[in-house]
GROMACS .gro file of C-alpha atoms in nm:
model
  361
    1MET     CA    1  -0.011   0.040  -0.014
    2ARG     CA    2   0.110   0.404  -0.029
    3ILE     CA    3   0.071   0.492   0.266
    4LEU     CA    4   0.100   0.864   0.437
    5VAL     CA    5   0.223   0.893   0.827
    6ALA     CA    6   0.163   1.245   1.001
    7MET     CA    7   0.534   1.287   1.185
    8SER     CA    8   0.517   1.418   1.424
    9GLY     CA    9   1.020   1.452   1.517
   10GLY     CA   10   0.881   1.233   1.799
   11VAL     CA   11   0.948   0.868   1.796
   12ASP     CA   12   0.610   0.719   1.836
   13SER     CA   13   0.516   0.884   1.425
   14SER     CA   14   0.900   0.808   1.286
   15VAL     CA   15   0.885   0.442   1.459
   16VAL     CA   16   0.511   0.427   1.246
   17ALA     CA   17   0.705   0.538   0.968
   18ALA     CA   18   0.992   0.294   1.023
   19LEU     CA   19   0.751  -0.047   1.138
   20LEU     CA   20   0.528   0.043   0.777
   21LYS     CA   21   0.803   0.088   0.541
   22ARG     CA   22   0.999  -0.166   0.703
   23GLN     CA   23   0.716  -0.406   0.654
   24GLY     CA   24   0.755  -0.361   0.239
   25HIS     CA   25   0.430  -0.033   0.212
   26GLU     CA   26   0.555   0.312   0.051
   27VAL     CA   27   0.611   0.524   0.241
   28ILE     CA   28   0.540   0.895   0.291
   29GLY     CA   29   0.630   1.130   0.570
   30ALA     CA   30   0.445   1.511   0.603
   31THR     CA   31   0.457   1.674   0.886
   32LEU     CA   32   0.257   1.988   0.942
   33GLN     CA   33   0.454   2.346   1.113
   34LEU     CA   34   0.226   2.467   1.335
   35TYR     CA   35   0.373   2.754   1.526
   36ASP     CA   36   0.689   2.955   1.512
   37HIS     CA   37   1.044   2.788   1.451
   38GLY     CA   38   1.194   3.016   1.767
   39GLN     CA   39   0.912   2.988   2.045
   40ALA     CA   40   0.904   2.574   1.936
   41ALA     CA   41   1.302   2.523   2.000
   42LYS     CA   42   1.147   2.350   2.340
   43PRO     CA   43   1.177   2.075   2.572
   44GLY     CA   44   0.799   1.887   2.549
   45ALA     CA   45   0.669   2.118   2.213
   46CYS     CA   46   0.589   1.891   1.866
   47CYS     CA   47   0.553   1.989   1.481
   48ALA     CA   48   0.789   2.288   1.447
   49GLY     CA   49   1.195   2.350   1.453
   50ARG     CA   50   1.363   2.051   1.627
   51ASP     CA   51   1.104   1.803   1.578
   52ILE     CA   52   1.035   1.954   1.156
   53MET     CA   53   1.484   1.800   1.141
   54ASP     CA   54   1.440   1.521   1.323
   55ALA     CA   55   1.138   1.381   1.106
   56ARG     CA   56   1.353   1.480   0.755
   57ALA     CA   57   1.611   1.282   0.923
   58VAL     CA   58   1.395   0.968   0.961
   59ALA     CA   59   1.300   1.030   0.605
   60ASP     CA   60   1.599   1.076   0.454
   61ARG     CA   61   1.800   0.731   0.694
   62LEU     CA   62   1.576   0.477   0.521
   63GLY     CA   63   1.535   0.697   0.241
   64PHE     CA   64   1.102   0.804   0.155
   65PRO     CA   65   0.973   1.137   0.062
   66HIS     CA   66   0.913   1.365   0.364
   67TYR     CA   67   0.669   1.733   0.298
   68VAL     CA   68   0.650   1.992   0.528
   69ILE     CA   69   0.341   2.181   0.514
   70ASP     CA   70   0.319   2.546   0.613
   71ALA     CA   71   0.018   2.572   0.886
   72GLU     CA   72   0.054   2.806   1.094
   73SER     CA   73  -0.188   3.045   1.037
   74ARG     CA   74  -0.447   2.790   1.035
   75PHE     CA   75  -0.340   2.591   1.375
   76ARG     CA   76  -0.373   2.896   1.550
   77ASP     CA   77  -0.663   3.061   1.388
   78SER     CA   78  -0.885   2.694   1.465
   79VAL     CA   79  -0.666   2.533   1.796
   80VAL     CA   80  -0.500   2.831   1.993
   81GLU     CA   81  -0.734   3.153   1.898
   82SER     CA   82  -1.095   2.895   1.998
   83PHE     CA   83  -0.877   2.781   2.256
   84ALA     CA   84  -0.855   3.155   2.476
   85ASP     CA   85  -1.171   3.211   2.339
   86ALA     CA   86  -1.331   2.947   2.564
   87TYR     CA   87  -1.144   3.051   2.819
   88ALA     CA   88  -1.319   3.303   2.867
   89ARG     CA   89  -1.611   3.181   2.785
   90GLY     CA   90  -1.509   3.048   3.131
   91GLU     CA   91  -1.521   2.615   3.013
   92THR     CA   92  -1.206   2.495   2.985
   93PRO     CA   93  -1.121   2.366   2.646
   94VAL     CA   94  -0.955   2.023   2.494
   95PRO     CA   95  -0.665   2.148   2.199
   96CYS     CA   96  -0.613   1.843   2.099
   97VAL     CA   97  -0.962   1.704   1.984
   98ALA     CA   98  -0.950   2.053   1.755
   99CYS     CA   99  -0.635   2.018   1.591
  100ASN     CA  100  -0.671   1.654   1.523
  101GLN     CA  101  -1.039   1.726   1.434
  102GLY     CA  102  -0.899   2.024   1.200
  103VAL     CA  103  -0.544   2.031   1.053
  104LYS     CA  104  -0.425   1.668   1.132
  105PHE     CA  105  -0.723   1.525   1.023
  106THR     CA  106  -0.867   1.699   0.747
  107ASP     CA  107  -0.548   1.915   0.603
  108LEU     CA  108  -0.344   1.581   0.671
  109LEU     CA  109  -0.574   1.374   0.488
  110GLY     CA  110  -0.676   1.547   0.193
  111MET     CA  111  -0.335   1.501   0.109
  112ALA     CA  112  -0.333   1.148   0.127
  113ARG     CA  113  -0.543   1.138  -0.068
  114ASP     CA  114  -0.466   1.358  -0.321
  115LEU     CA  115  -0.095   1.154  -0.320
  116GLY     CA  116  -0.281   0.925  -0.436
  117CYS     CA  117  -0.207   0.730  -0.049
  118GLU     CA  118  -0.423   0.405   0.073
  119ALA     CA  119  -0.443   0.514   0.365
  120MET     CA  120  -0.326   0.741   0.694
  121ALA     CA  121  -0.101   0.588   0.965
  122THR     CA  122  -0.051   0.774   1.337
  123GLY     CA  123   0.096   0.790   1.586
  124HIS     CA  124  -0.129   0.767   1.820
  125TYR     CA  125  -0.243   0.432   2.124
  126VAL     CA  126  -0.472   0.357   1.975
  127ARG     CA  127  -0.698   0.051   1.814
  128ARG     CA  128  -0.859   0.035   1.484
  129VAL     CA  129  -1.045  -0.317   1.445
  130GLU     CA  130  -1.250  -0.386   1.154
  131GLY     CA  131  -1.555  -0.492   1.300
  132PRO     CA  132  -1.902  -0.611   1.119
  133ASP     CA  133  -2.082  -0.288   0.993
  134GLY     CA  134  -1.631  -0.105   0.935
  135ALA     CA  135  -1.421  -0.024   1.079
  136GLU     CA  136  -1.392   0.030   1.544
  137MET     CA  137  -1.207   0.297   1.715
  138HIS     CA  138  -1.078   0.114   2.022
  139ARG     CA  139  -0.839   0.139   2.351
  140PRO     CA  140  -0.507   0.093   2.289
  141VAL     CA  141  -0.325  -0.248   2.441
  142ASP     CA  142  -0.107  -0.047   2.682
  143ALA     CA  143  -0.364   0.165   2.894
  144GLU     CA  144  -0.113   0.364   3.068
  145ARG     CA  145  -0.065   0.507   2.668
  146ASP     CA  146  -0.409   0.545   2.592
  147GLN     CA  147  -0.598   0.819   2.321
  148THR     CA  148  -0.853   0.785   2.210
  149TRP     CA  149  -1.080   0.995   2.500
  150PHE     CA  150  -0.818   1.207   2.223
  151LEU     CA  151  -0.982   1.106   1.950
  152PHE     CA  152  -1.324   1.098   1.974
  153ALA     CA  153  -1.379   1.377   1.702
  154THR     CA  154  -1.300   1.072   1.444
  155THR     CA  155  -1.491   1.071   1.178
  156LYS     CA  156  -1.680   0.742   1.042
  157ASP     CA  157  -1.507   0.784   0.690
  158GLN     CA  158  -1.171   0.967   0.879
  159LEU     CA  159  -1.168   0.622   1.043
  160ASP     CA  160  -1.263   0.377   0.752
  161TYR     CA  161  -0.874   0.568   0.625
  162LEU     CA  162  -0.678   0.585   0.933
  163ARG     CA  163  -0.445   0.333   1.081
  164PHE     CA  164  -0.262   0.321   1.414
  165PRO     CA  165   0.027   0.097   1.409
  166LEU     CA  166   0.099   0.138   1.802
  167GLY     CA  167  -0.288   0.059   1.943
  168GLU     CA  168  -0.161  -0.313   2.011
  169MET     CA  169   0.243  -0.215   2.155
  170PRO     CA  170   0.275  -0.409   2.478
  171ASP     CA  171   0.396  -0.033   2.638
  172LYS     CA  172   0.621   0.300   2.533
  173ALA     CA  173   0.944   0.098   2.644
  174HIS     CA  174   0.866  -0.120   2.374
  175VAL     CA  175   0.811   0.134   2.119
  176ARG     CA  176   1.218   0.287   2.228
  177VAL     CA  177   1.323  -0.091   2.256
  178LEU     CA  178   1.191  -0.064   1.834
  179ALA     CA  179   1.386   0.303   1.761
  180GLU     CA  180   1.690   0.111   1.897
  181GLU     CA  181   1.613  -0.176   1.700
  182LEU     CA  182   1.495   0.055   1.363
  183GLY     CA  183   1.848   0.308   1.395
  184LEU     CA  184   1.622   0.594   1.465
  185SER     CA  185   1.785   0.832   1.658
  186ILE     CA  186   1.533   0.986   1.853
  187ALA     CA  187   1.450   0.720   2.017
  188ALA     CA  188   1.538   0.855   2.376
  189LYS     CA  189   1.384   1.212   2.252
  190PRO     CA  190   1.136   1.313   2.501
  191ASP     CA  191   0.750   1.284   2.495
  192SER     CA  192   0.548   1.597   2.415
  193GLN     CA  193   0.346   1.837   2.666
  194ASP     CA  194   0.017   1.839   2.677
  195ILE     CA  195  -0.033   2.169   2.562
  196CYS     CA  196   0.285   2.183   2.257
  197PHE     CA  197   0.246   2.540   2.156
  198VAL     CA  198   0.258   2.697   2.526
  199PRO     CA  199   0.614   2.812   2.511
  200THR     CA  200   0.652   2.941   2.904
  201GLY     CA  201   0.449   2.668   2.983
  202SER     CA  202   0.125   2.909   3.111
  203TYR     CA  203  -0.192   2.850   3.014
  204ALA     CA  204  -0.352   3.137   3.122
  205GLU     CA  205  -0.020   3.404   3.032
  206LEU     CA  206  -0.095   3.290   2.671
  207VAL     CA  207  -0.471   3.299   2.751
  208GLU     CA  208  -0.447   3.697   2.976
  209LYS     CA  209  -0.209   3.785   2.645
  210LEU     CA  210  -0.485   3.701   2.385
  211ARG     CA  211  -0.790   3.790   2.523
  212PRO     CA  212  -0.694   4.086   2.830
  213GLU     CA  213  -1.039   4.086   2.890
  214VAL     CA  214  -0.969   3.791   3.146
  215ARG     CA  215  -0.625   3.952   3.290
  216GLY     CA  216  -0.686   4.076   3.675
  217GLU     CA  217  -0.736   4.002   4.003
  218GLY     CA  218  -1.159   3.908   4.138
  219GLU     CA  219  -1.325   3.742   4.391
  220ILE     CA  220  -1.384   3.377   4.555
  221VAL     CA  221  -1.730   3.324   4.667
  222ASP     CA  222  -2.021   3.103   4.741
  223GLU     CA  223  -2.319   2.959   4.579
  224ALA     CA  224  -2.518   3.262   4.774
  225GLY     CA  225  -2.246   3.541   4.688
  226GLN     CA  226  -2.018   3.599   5.025
  227VAL     CA  227  -1.660   3.664   4.966
  228LEU     CA  228  -1.407   3.376   5.113
  229GLY     CA  229  -1.115   3.539   4.879
  230ARG     CA  230  -0.926   3.657   4.615
  231HIS     CA  231  -0.830   3.459   4.330
  232GLU     CA  232  -0.555   3.620   4.064
  233GLY     CA  233  -0.737   3.533   3.697
  234VAL     CA  234  -1.027   3.366   3.593
  235ALA     CA  235  -0.873   3.176   3.310
  236ARG     CA  236  -0.637   3.014   3.620
  237TYR     CA  237  -0.905   2.801   3.732
  238THR     CA  238  -1.165   2.481   3.578
  239VAL     CA  239  -1.444   2.307   3.771
  240GLY     CA  240  -1.392   2.013   4.006
  241GLN     CA  241  -1.043   2.282   4.085
  242SER     CA  242  -0.924   2.205   4.414
  243LYS     CA  243  -0.613   2.394   4.432
  244ARG     CA  244  -0.473   2.813   4.384
  245LEU     CA  245  -0.815   2.842   4.655
  246GLY     CA  246  -0.534   3.018   4.914
  247ASP     CA  247  -0.647   2.976   5.294
  248ILE     CA  248  -1.069   2.942   5.190
  249HIS     CA  249  -0.990   2.549   5.295
  250THR     CA  250  -0.957   2.708   5.624
  251ALA     CA  251  -1.189   2.933   5.685
  252THR     CA  252  -1.503   2.728   5.591
  253GLY     CA  253  -1.359   2.380   5.764
  254GLU     CA  254  -1.421   2.214   5.448
  255ARG     CA  255  -1.204   2.101   5.131
  256GLN     CA  256  -1.380   2.410   4.907
  257MET     CA  257  -1.360   2.352   4.471
  258VAL     CA  258  -1.509   2.568   4.203
  259THR     CA  259  -1.827   2.428   4.067
  260ARG     CA  260  -1.887   2.747   3.825
  261ILE     CA  261  -1.672   3.001   3.652
  262ASP     CA  262  -1.841   3.365   3.603
  263VAL     CA  263  -1.683   3.593   3.332
  264PRO     CA  264  -1.865   3.847   3.333
  265LYS     CA  265  -1.842   3.934   3.731
  266ARG     CA  266  -1.489   3.838   3.746
  267ARG     CA  267  -1.573   3.591   3.984
  268ILE     CA  268  -1.518   3.175   4.064
  269VAL     CA  269  -1.810   3.001   4.332
  270VAL     CA  270  -1.730   2.785   4.466
  271GLY     CA  271  -1.869   2.501   4.701
  272PRO     CA  272  -1.830   2.188   4.962
  273ARG     CA  273  -1.684   1.883   4.758
  274VAL     CA  274  -1.811   1.633   4.986
  275GLN     CA  275  -2.161   1.815   4.893
  276LEU     CA  276  -2.127   1.865   4.548
  277SER     CA  277  -2.065   1.469   4.542
  278GLU     CA  278  -2.429   1.387   4.638
  279ALA     CA  279  -2.639   1.747   4.418
  280ASP     CA  280  -2.907   1.534   4.190
  281SER     CA  281  -2.828   1.920   3.974
  282ARG     CA  282  -2.557   1.729   3.779
  283ARG     CA  283  -2.671   1.388   3.740
  284THR     CA  284  -2.799   1.526   3.404
  285VAL     CA  285  -2.556   1.695   3.135
  286ARG     CA  286  -2.589   1.855   2.809
  287LEU     CA  287  -2.324   1.793   2.524
  288ARG     CA  288  -2.305   1.994   2.138
  289ASP     CA  289  -2.110   1.830   1.896
  290MET     CA  290  -2.214   1.506   1.877
  291ASN     CA  291  -2.033   1.284   1.712
  292TRP     CA  292  -2.129   0.909   1.701
  293LEU     CA  293  -1.906   0.652   1.587
  294ILE     CA  294  -2.260   0.359   1.614
  295ASP     CA  295  -2.547   0.519   1.443
  296ALA     CA  296  -2.728   0.705   1.690
  297PRO     CA  297  -2.958   0.514   1.836
  298ALA     CA  298  -3.328   0.659   1.943
  299ALA     CA  299  -3.416   0.594   2.253
  300GLY     CA  300  -3.080   0.654   2.336
  301VAL     CA  301  -2.758   0.415   2.499
  302ARG     CA  302  -2.647   0.254   2.810
  303CYS     CA  303  -2.306   0.265   2.808
  304GLY     CA  304  -1.989   0.385   3.000
  305VAL     CA  305  -1.890   0.758   3.028
  306GLN     CA  306  -1.522   1.038   3.061
  307ILE     CA  307  -1.615   1.340   3.106
  308ARG     CA  308  -1.233   1.455   3.175
  309ALA     CA  309  -0.908   1.301   2.995
  310ARG     CA  310  -0.791   1.032   3.322
  311GLU     CA  311  -1.112   1.036   3.476
  312LYS     CA  312  -1.282   0.668   3.542
  313LEU     CA  313  -1.613   0.579   3.332
  314ARG     CA  314  -2.010   0.658   3.477
  315GLU     CA  315  -2.234   0.442   3.444
  316ALA     CA  316  -2.495   0.610   3.211
  317LEU     CA  317  -2.750   0.699   2.974
  318VAL     CA  318  -2.740   0.888   2.671
  319LYS     CA  319  -3.020   1.043   2.436
  320PRO     CA  320  -2.959   1.198   2.059
  321LEU     CA  321  -3.077   1.518   2.062
  322GLU     CA  322  -3.212   1.714   1.774
  323ASN     CA  323  -2.904   1.952   1.587
  324GLY     CA  324  -2.603   1.701   1.754
  325ALA     CA  325  -2.683   1.742   2.120
  326ALA     CA  326  -2.671   1.538   2.323
  327LEU     CA  327  -2.851   1.388   2.760
  328VAL     CA  328  -2.632   1.252   2.941
  329GLU     CA  329  -2.815   1.110   3.191
  330LEU     CA  330  -2.543   0.983   3.466
  331ASN     CA  331  -2.606   0.686   3.763
  332GLU     CA  332  -2.403   0.917   3.961
  333ALA     CA  333  -2.318   1.295   4.016
  334ALA     CA  334  -2.011   1.409   3.836
  335MET     CA  335  -1.906   1.768   3.839
  336PRO     CA  336  -1.835   1.850   3.467
  337ALA     CA  337  -1.614   2.093   3.356
  338PRO     CA  338  -1.767   2.319   3.085
  339GLY     CA  339  -1.584   2.263   2.691
  340GLN     CA  340  -1.442   1.915   2.811
  341ALA     CA  341  -1.502   1.576   2.655
  342CYS     CA  342  -1.768   1.361   2.809
  343VAL     CA  343  -1.691   1.068   2.589
  344LEU     CA  344  -1.937   0.668   2.546
  345TYR     CA  345  -1.765   0.367   2.562
  346ASP     CA  346  -1.882   0.010   2.538
  347GLY     CA  347  -1.593  -0.182   2.683
  348SER     CA  348  -1.320  -0.105   2.527
  349ARG     CA  349  -1.444   0.055   2.182
  350VAL     CA  350  -1.538   0.378   2.125
  351LEU     CA  351  -1.908   0.467   2.066
  352GLY     CA  352  -1.864   0.868   1.963
  353GLY     CA  353  -1.885   1.219   2.235
  354GLY     CA  354  -1.947   1.495   2.225
  355PHE     CA  355  -1.806   1.839   2.462
  356ILE     CA  356  -2.003   1.913   2.755
  357THR     CA  357  -2.194   2.218   2.770
  358ALA     CA  358  -2.264   2.483   3.051
  359GLY     CA  359  -2.652   2.371   3.096
  360ASP     CA  360  -2.762   2.061   3.184
  361ALA     CA  361  -3.081   1.997   3.049
   0.00000   0.00000   0.00000
């Protein structure tokens, strides 16, 4: 097969390219330049500067063509600006989902088809399984590297075309050993960080620079509006957070957590964590921009849902609504953060998912 490999310059995608080449496929490498070289010349970045050179070096060593696509403008508009807008609305965005569904699984996938490729492969830790009704997305063998939550928005058509060779790998150590055996110089290269486009490592500083209206101190209040303390900026908080609340845990006599972010009033609203876990009002969660990897069941589907990247599954009934929305009825109360993803699972299989909204019903 002729396969385009999305190469970030890291170990995972480089091993994918090398494995496919060794298996006899015609490999074409492609790397997206997502932001300025100077800003990206740091450990933990990807898709710029040193990483582009690393990807090209792998392609040169293994003898396949490699292309660099300038996607800076598209990346800034579809990922970075959207990221800042979400925090300015009091949401907690997931930029990796926007990146995958924007420049990566749209631009690169289109390029692959234009080049006559029969598939596109990535270094994500996901399993693609051929089911009775077509390609299915499943969790990988290595549960510690599971990236299905970040790829829930992959469409059926995209999944049919994509390949994820690392989904069957037992662990990351095995991938690094393979990189050494394949003679790749980046075998020991560190993994990229979660928010790769934040030069200083502080997402709040980036948001406050791009959206200065969210900058500045404000009040921390309880649900009744009583002032409990001060905060340093609404962009530094997310629903469910207990850190950076100062002395209010001691002052109230109970551990507090963020329950709501009131951006117009520049207020962080908090409440006791124990009481919130029993709050009936959070048994329903509304989702937008639903992507179904199964035929959307009119009567709903009982499944496990994951409302944060590293949280446990919760049992729920998910009902499709009009205009790409869905209603999640949780068996147990939770504290979902607007802007985060809610991904649906049946065992290891991803059924779909959507983004959590501020309203619940």
